[in-house]
mmCIF file of C-alpha atoms in Angstrom:
data_model
loop_
_atom_site.group_PDB
_atom_site.id
_atom_site.type_symbol
_atom_site.label_atom_id
_atom_site.label_comp_id
_atom_site.label_asym_id
_atom_site.label_seq_id
_atom_site.Cartn_x
_atom_site.Cartn_y
_atom_site.Cartn_z
ATOM 1 C CA MET A 244 97.671 91.796 78.221
ATOM 2 C CA LEU A 245 99.021 90.449 74.964
ATOM 3 C CA CYS A 246 98.802 86.707 74.813
ATOM 4 C CA GLU A 247 101.713 85.049 73.085
ATOM 5 C CA GLY A 248 100.243 81.643 72.456
ATOM 6 C CA PRO A 249 101.179 78.697 74.620
ATOM 7 C CA GLY A 250 104.086 80.507 76.268
ATOM 8 C CA GLY A 251 101.904 82.936 78.170
ATOM 9 C CA CYS A 252 100.679 86.518 78.206
ATOM 10 C CA LEU A 253 102.740 89.685 78.279
ATOM 11 C CA VAL A 254 102.132 91.657 81.484
ATOM 12 C CA PHE A 255 104.862 94.298 81.234
ATOM 13 C CA GLU A 256 107.396 95.303 78.621
ATOM 14 C CA GLY A 257 110.290 97.586 79.513
ATOM 15 C CA ALA A 258 113.431 98.609 77.658
ATOM 16 C CA LYS A 259 115.511 95.884 79.274
ATOM 17 C CA LEU A 260 113.098 93.146 80.288
ATOM 18 C CA ARG A 261 109.564 91.914 80.074
ATOM 19 C CA VAL A 262 107.265 90.056 82.471
ATOM 20 C CA ILE A 263 105.106 87.219 81.224
ATOM 21 C CA HIS A 264 102.322 85.368 82.969
ATOM 22 C CA ALA A 265 103.171 81.762 82.102
ATOM 23 C CA GLU A 266 100.589 79.107 81.360
ATOM 24 C CA GLU A 267 101.739 76.230 83.530
ATOM 25 C CA ALA A 268 99.147 73.661 84.543
ATOM 26 C CA GLY A 269 98.529 73.656 88.274
ATOM 27 C CA PHE A 270 100.420 76.876 88.958
ATOM 28 C CA PRO A 271 98.128 79.812 88.249
ATOM 29 C CA ALA A 272 100.577 82.404 89.577
ATOM 30 C CA PHE A 273 103.695 81.585 87.574
ATOM 31 C CA TYR A 274 105.546 84.588 86.123
ATOM 32 C CA ARG A 275 108.673 84.923 84.038
ATOM 33 C CA VAL A 276 111.031 87.883 83.965
ATOM 34 C CA VAL A 277 112.763 87.684 80.582
ATOM 35 C CA TRP A 278 115.887 89.720 79.844
ATOM 36 C CA ARG A 279 115.537 91.391 76.447
ATOM 37 C CA ASP A 280 119.113 91.294 75.121
ATOM 38 C CA HIS A 281 120.603 87.906 74.586
ATOM 39 C CA ALA A 282 122.383 86.558 77.653
ATOM 40 C CA ALA A 283 122.672 82.863 78.385
ATOM 41 C CA GLU A 284 123.743 83.190 82.009
ATOM 42 C CA PHE A 285 123.015 85.625 84.840
ATOM 43 C CA SER A 286 126.728 86.450 85.115
ATOM 44 C CA ASP A 287 126.774 87.482 81.443
ATOM 45 C CA LEU A 288 125.082 90.671 82.636
ATOM 46 C CA ASP A 289 127.230 93.389 84.150
ATOM 47 C CA ALA A 290 126.735 94.256 87.820
ATOM 48 C CA ALA A 291 124.329 97.144 87.158
ATOM 49 C CA ASN A 292 122.137 95.005 84.921
ATOM 50 C CA ARG A 293 122.227 92.099 87.374
ATOM 51 C CA THR A 294 120.882 94.426 90.041
ATOM 52 C CA LEU A 295 118.244 95.830 87.693
ATOM 53 C CA CYS A 296 117.148 92.339 86.693
ATOM 54 C CA MET A 297 116.854 91.131 90.275
ATOM 55 C CA GLU A 298 114.989 94.261 91.352
ATOM 56 C CA ALA A 299 112.384 93.421 88.729
ATOM 57 C CA VAL A 300 112.255 89.878 90.096
ATOM 58 C CA ALA A 301 111.813 91.333 93.593
ATOM 59 C CA VAL A 302 108.939 93.593 92.457
ATOM 60 C CA VAL A 303 107.168 90.625 90.876
ATOM 61 C CA GLU A 304 107.782 88.573 94.016
ATOM 62 C CA GLN A 305 106.508 91.352 96.289
ATOM 63 C CA CYS A 306 103.311 91.822 94.282
ATOM 64 C CA VAL A 307 102.656 88.071 94.312
ATOM 65 C CA ARG A 308 103.253 87.902 98.060
ATOM 66 C CA GLU A 309 101.049 90.873 98.842
ATOM 67 C CA HIS A 310 98.127 89.746 96.721
ATOM 68 C CA LEU A 311 98.235 85.973 97.163
ATOM 69 C CA LYS A 312 100.071 85.328 100.427
ATOM 70 C CA PRO A 313 101.587 82.108 99.102
ATOM 71 C CA THR A 314 103.192 79.518 101.354
ATOM 72 C CA LYS A 315 106.469 80.133 99.534
ATOM 73 C CA ILE A 316 107.922 81.872 96.520
ATOM 74 C CA ASN A 317 110.144 79.838 94.219
ATOM 75 C CA LEU A 318 112.720 81.666 92.102
ATOM 76 C CA ALA A 319 114.768 79.952 89.431
ATOM 77 C CA ALA A 320 116.884 80.687 86.371
ATOM 78 C CA LEU A 321 117.561 77.328 84.748
ATOM 79 C CA GLY A 322 117.557 77.745 80.973
ATOM 80 C CA ASN A 323 118.526 74.172 80.134
ATOM 81 C CA MET A 324 115.917 74.096 77.383
ATOM 82 C CA VAL A 325 116.136 77.741 76.280
ATOM 83 C CA ALA A 326 119.518 79.244 77.124
ATOM 84 C CA HIS A 327 118.266 82.819 77.283
ATOM 85 C CA LEU A 328 118.157 84.461 80.707
ATOM 86 C CA HIS A 329 114.702 84.243 82.233
ATOM 87 C CA TRP A 330 113.660 84.069 85.868
ATOM 88 C CA HIS A 331 110.744 81.988 87.033
ATOM 89 C CA VAL A 332 108.786 83.550 89.914
ATOM 90 C CA ILE A 333 106.284 80.997 91.157
ATOM 91 C CA ALA A 334 103.724 81.257 93.967
ATOM 92 C CA ARG A 335 103.602 77.959 95.818
ATOM 93 C CA PHE A 336 100.871 76.803 98.172
ATOM 94 C CA ALA A 337 101.071 74.039 100.762
ATOM 95 C CA ASP A 338 98.353 72.046 99.008
ATOM 96 C CA ASP A 339 99.359 72.638 95.392
ATOM 97 C CA SER A 340 99.983 69.584 93.231
ATOM 98 C CA HIS A 341 103.763 69.424 93.861
ATOM 99 C CA PHE A 342 104.430 71.068 97.234
ATOM 100 C CA PRO A 343 106.941 70.807 98.903
ATOM 101 C CA GLY A 344 108.683 69.456 95.811
ATOM 102 C CA SER A 345 109.741 71.807 93.052
ATOM 103 C CA VAL A 346 107.330 72.380 90.164
ATOM 104 C CA TRP A 347 109.620 70.135 88.082
ATOM 105 C CA ALA A 348 109.518 67.263 90.584
ATOM 106 C CA PRO A 349 107.003 64.412 90.551
ATOM 107 C CA VAL A 350 103.377 65.259 91.341
ATOM 108 C CA GLN A 351 102.391 64.816 95.007
ATOM 109 C CA ARG A 352 98.608 65.137 94.909
ATOM 110 C CA GLU A 353 95.697 66.121 92.712
ATOM 111 C CA ARG A 354 95.255 69.692 91.607
ATOM 112 C CA ASN A 355 92.868 71.849 93.626
ATOM 113 C CA ALA A 356 90.543 73.465 91.087
ATOM 114 C CA ALA A 357 88.788 75.662 93.641
ATOM 115 C CA GLN A 358 92.067 77.059 94.948
ATOM 116 C CA GLU A 359 93.360 77.621 91.424
ATOM 117 C CA ALA A 360 90.202 79.500 90.488
ATOM 118 C CA ASP A 361 90.460 81.636 93.605
ATOM 119 C CA ILE A 362 94.055 82.541 92.745
ATOM 120 C CA ALA A 363 93.193 83.235 89.106
ATOM 121 C CA ALA A 364 90.457 85.638 90.201
ATOM 122 C CA ARG A 365 93.011 87.707 92.063
ATOM 123 C CA LEU A 366 95.509 87.976 89.204
ATOM 124 C CA PRO A 367 94.036 91.060 87.486
ATOM 125 C CA ALA A 368 94.528 93.194 90.615
ATOM 126 C CA LEU A 369 97.941 91.652 91.210
ATOM 127 C CA GLU A 370 99.053 92.376 87.650
ATOM 128 C CA ALA A 371 97.709 95.932 87.742
ATOM 129 C CA ALA A 372 99.856 96.544 90.826
ATOM 130 C CA MET A 373 102.827 94.895 89.144
ATOM 131 C CA ILE A 374 102.489 97.025 86.018
ATOM 132 C CA GLU A 375 102.263 100.191 88.092
ATOM 133 C CA ARG A 376 105.275 99.368 90.236
ATOM 134 C CA LEU A 377 107.411 98.173 87.348
ATOM 135 C CA GLY A 378 106.415 101.226 85.308
ATOM 136 C CA ASN A 379 107.617 103.579 88.038
ATOM 137 C CA ARG A 380 111.197 102.448 87.503
ATOM 138 C CA SER A 381 113.507 102.079 84.508
ATOM 139 C CA PHE A 382 113.158 98.427 83.672
ATOM 140 C CA MET B 469 136.918 73.302 104.306
ATOM 141 C CA LEU B 470 134.723 72.486 107.277
ATOM 142 C CA CYS B 471 132.413 69.611 106.536
ATOM 143 C CA GLU B 472 129.005 69.950 108.090
ATOM 144 C CA GLY B 473 127.800 66.396 107.801
ATOM 145 C CA PRO B 474 125.361 65.367 105.114
ATOM 146 C CA GLY B 475 124.524 68.962 104.179
ATOM 147 C CA GLY B 476 127.919 69.694 102.693
ATOM 148 C CA CYS B 477 131.177 71.492 103.377
ATOM 149 C CA LEU B 478 131.732 75.140 104.218
ATOM 150 C CA VAL B 479 133.748 76.895 101.512
ATOM 151 C CA PHE B 480 133.424 80.528 102.609
ATOM 152 C CA GLU B 481 131.961 82.316 105.585
ATOM 153 C CA GLY B 482 131.367 86.050 105.480
ATOM 154 C CA ALA B 483 129.539 88.427 107.806
ATOM 155 C CA LYS B 484 126.333 88.202 105.797
ATOM 156 C CA LEU B 485 126.423 84.896 103.980
ATOM 157 C CA ARG B 486 128.241 81.625 103.593
ATOM 158 C CA VAL B 487 128.943 79.340 100.645
ATOM 159 C CA ILE B 488 128.599 75.597 101.017
ATOM 160 C CA HIS B 489 129.615 72.843 98.649
ATOM 161 C CA ALA B 490 126.542 70.605 98.736
ATOM 162 C CA GLU B 491 126.671 66.827 98.604
ATOM 163 C CA GLU B 492 124.105 66.015 95.947
ATOM 164 C CA ALA B 493 124.448 62.703 94.156
ATOM 165 C CA GLY B 494 125.225 63.153 90.476
ATOM 166 C CA PHE B 495 125.989 66.873 90.738
ATOM 167 C CA PRO B 496 129.571 67.303 91.896
ATOM 168 C CA ALA B 497 129.547 71.081 91.412
ATOM 169 C CA PHE B 498 126.509 72.080 93.446
ATOM 170 C CA TYR B 499 126.965 75.126 95.694
ATOM 171 C CA ARG B 500 124.664 76.936 98.067
ATOM 172 C CA VAL B 501 124.824 80.596 99.020
ATOM 173 C CA VAL B 502 123.101 80.812 102.408
ATOM 174 C CA TRP B 503 122.048 84.154 103.873
ATOM 175 C CA ARG B 504 123.100 84.337 107.513
ATOM 176 C CA ASP B 505 120.246 86.308 109.093
ATOM 177 C CA HIS B 506 116.850 84.735 108.955
ATOM 178 C CA ALA B 507 114.907 85.641 105.840
ATOM 179 C CA ALA B 508 112.326 83.353 104.306
ATOM 180 C CA GLU B 509 112.055 85.133 100.967
ATOM 181 C CA PHE B 510 114.454 87.042 98.709
ATOM 182 C CA SER B 511 112.238 90.138 98.966
ATOM 183 C CA ASP B 512 112.558 90.079 102.758
ATOM 184 C CA LEU B 513 116.023 91.527 102.191
ATOM 185 C CA ASP B 514 116.333 95.242 101.531
ATOM 186 C CA ALA B 515 117.609 96.381 98.135
ATOM 187 C CA ALA B 516 121.254 96.717 99.223
ATOM 188 C CA ASN B 517 121.284 93.236 100.705
ATOM 189 C CA ARG B 518 119.521 91.764 97.666
ATOM 190 C CA THR B 519 122.300 93.161 95.497
ATOM 191 C CA LEU B 520 124.983 91.886 97.863
ATOM 192 C CA CYS B 521 123.419 88.444 97.945
ATOM 193 C CA MET B 522 123.165 88.204 94.164
ATOM 194 C CA GLU B 523 126.704 89.469 93.679
ATOM 195 C CA ALA B 524 127.879 86.544 95.815
ATOM 196 C CA VAL B 525 125.759 84.226 93.649
ATOM 197 C CA ALA B 526 127.362 85.801 90.564
ATOM 198 C CA VAL B 527 130.897 85.264 91.920
ATOM 199 C CA VAL B 528 130.132 81.605 92.628
ATOM 200 C CA GLU B 529 128.603 81.261 89.163
ATOM 201 C CA GLN B 530 131.585 82.945 87.485
ATOM 202 C CA CYS B 531 134.115 80.711 89.260
ATOM 203 C CA VAL B 532 132.143 77.603 88.313
ATOM 204 C CA ARG B 533 131.909 78.738 84.696
ATOM 205 C CA GLU B 534 135.590 79.613 84.429
ATOM 206 C CA HIS B 535 136.849 76.378 85.973
ATOM 207 C CA LEU B 536 134.329 73.850 84.680
ATOM 208 C CA LYS B 537 132.819 75.340 81.520
ATOM 209 C CA PRO B 538 129.442 73.718 82.204
ATOM 210 C CA THR B 539 126.743 73.440 79.565
ATOM 211 C CA LYS B 540 124.526 75.612 81.759
ATOM 212 C CA ILE B 541 124.317 77.127 85.215
ATOM 213 C CA ASN B 542 121.106 76.591 87.168
ATOM 214 C CA LEU B 543 120.198 79.112 89.866
ATOM 215 C CA ALA B 544 117.303 78.612 92.240
ATOM 216 C CA ALA B 545 115.930 79.831 95.562
ATOM 217 C CA LEU B 546 113.069 77.492 96.416
ATOM 218 C CA GLY B 547 113.028 76.905 100.170
ATOM 219 C CA ASN B 548 109.890 74.790 100.242
ATOM 220 C CA MET B 549 111.534 72.390 102.672
ATOM 221 C CA VAL B 550 113.671 74.896 104.583
ATOM 222 C CA ALA B 551 112.200 78.392 104.409
ATOM 223 C CA HIS B 552 115.503 80.172 104.979
ATOM 224 C CA LEU B 553 116.953 82.073 102.023
ATOM 225 C CA HIS B 554 119.544 79.991 100.191
ATOM 226 C CA TRP B 555 120.510 80.020 96.540
ATOM 227 C CA HIS B 556 121.438 76.880 94.673
ATOM 228 C CA VAL B 557 124.183 77.372 92.071
ATOM 229 C CA ILE B 558 124.487 74.181 90.057
ATOM 230 C CA ALA B 559 126.828 73.330 87.188
ATOM 231 C CA ARG B 560 124.920 71.304 84.607
ATOM 232 C CA PHE B 561 126.400 69.215 81.818
ATOM 233 C CA ALA B 562 124.680 67.966 78.687
ATOM 234 C CA ASP B 563 125.252 64.353 79.685
ATOM 235 C CA ASP B 564 124.561 64.610 83.413
ATOM 236 C CA SER B 565 121.893 62.326 84.861
ATOM 237 C CA HIS B 566 119.015 64.839 84.546
ATOM 238 C CA PHE B 567 119.895 67.238 81.718
ATOM 239 C CA PRO B 568 117.994 69.077 80.249
ATOM 240 C CA GLY B 569 115.531 68.563 83.099
ATOM 241 C CA SER B 570 116.042 70.299 86.413
ATOM 242 C CA VAL B 571 117.972 68.448 89.113
ATOM 243 C CA TRP B 572 114.592 67.866 90.818
ATOM 244 C CA ALA B 573 113.002 66.320 87.727
ATOM 245 C CA PRO B 574 113.020 62.610 86.875
ATOM 246 C CA VAL B 575 116.343 61.014 85.981
ATOM 247 C CA GLN B 576 117.120 60.900 82.245
ATOM 248 C CA ARG B 577 120.161 58.626 82.084
ATOM 249 C CA GLU B 578 122.796 56.903 84.181
ATOM 250 C CA ARG B 579 125.372 58.932 86.033
ATOM 251 C CA ASN B 580 128.761 59.378 84.364
ATOM 252 C CA ALA B 581 131.337 58.414 87.001
ATOM 253 C CA ALA B 582 134.325 59.440 84.875
ATOM 254 C CA GLN B 583 132.894 62.882 84.239
ATOM 255 C CA GLU B 584 131.972 63.332 87.890
ATOM 256 C CA ALA B 585 135.508 62.381 88.950
ATOM 257 C CA ASP B 586 136.996 64.809 86.448
ATOM 258 C CA ILE B 587 134.819 67.617 87.801
ATOM 259 C CA ALA B 588 135.589 66.722 91.417
ATOM 260 C CA ALA B 589 139.319 66.898 90.666
ATOM 261 C CA ARG B 590 138.926 70.488 89.558
ATOM 262 C CA LEU B 591 136.988 71.673 92.619
ATOM 263 C CA PRO B 592 139.973 72.519 94.862
ATOM 264 C CA ALA B 593 141.268 75.098 92.358
ATOM 265 C CA LEU B 594 137.743 76.364 91.729
ATOM 266 C CA GLU B 595 137.077 76.794 95.441
ATOM 267 C CA ALA B 596 140.442 78.476 96.055
ATOM 268 C CA ALA B 597 139.496 81.039 93.395
ATOM 269 C CA MET B 598 136.032 81.421 94.906
ATOM 270 C CA ILE B 599 137.414 82.015 98.402
ATOM 271 C CA GLU B 600 139.851 84.613 97.082
ATOM 272 C CA ARG B 601 137.240 86.500 95.086
ATOM 273 C CA LEU B 602 134.601 86.376 97.802
ATOM 274 C CA GLY B 603 137.172 87.450 100.386
ATOM 275 C CA ASN B 604 138.059 90.549 98.391
ATOM 276 C CA ARG B 605 134.584 91.969 98.955
ATOM 277 C CA SER B 606 132.355 92.532 101.972
ATOM 278 C CA PHE B 607 130.133 89.501 101.915
#
């Protein structure tokens, strides 16, 4: 993994997109699928690229679900701050600091350091699976 | 349009999904694409249905962009409260009450009633276009 400073660490780089493990306090399994070419909005991609992009999101989601069994996956492409297409794929747990609110909503409870450490310990295997599955396709 | 109470009004109903205009204070152009069959997560759909679902999201996004020219589109599938696959498609404007935060983040400024009324006045034409374009495909 190449770490890119505060933004996170590169997990996978393909011809069309890359996957980053984001550093977001309280959410140890927070990934971003970033489209390589400039596109501000999802519908700026053509239909084939939209499908490709969302299949990468689905692979990331599936790996997170299989390895972490989160309460819920949250997907979002907002881009209000950085208008370059990127998808957030976030594992949410019933006792995380913001659940059931969004990660952008007000905090609901204290962070659970033990749970976060447990999740973090499982990320290397999760990311190895992600790299393998993403690498088997033309992303 | 069939209004479904506080949840919003039905804009389009297809065999696999429906589009609802949500009633969310401060966000007059807030749509939801709701998958008909039960699925908690996006990756519970097979690849063909994932593509179909996201093409409906893209049509909604395109109609919103063409008619309203928002600063940004926000897309999200969270489902922490209701774990049934639904996509939020939200037109965001630089001076809306929460921009550049997410609609779930703390308020940034007062709502702009004149802008909201102007947007609302354009929704009938937007939704007519949306219904036509969604109806031309097998959603």
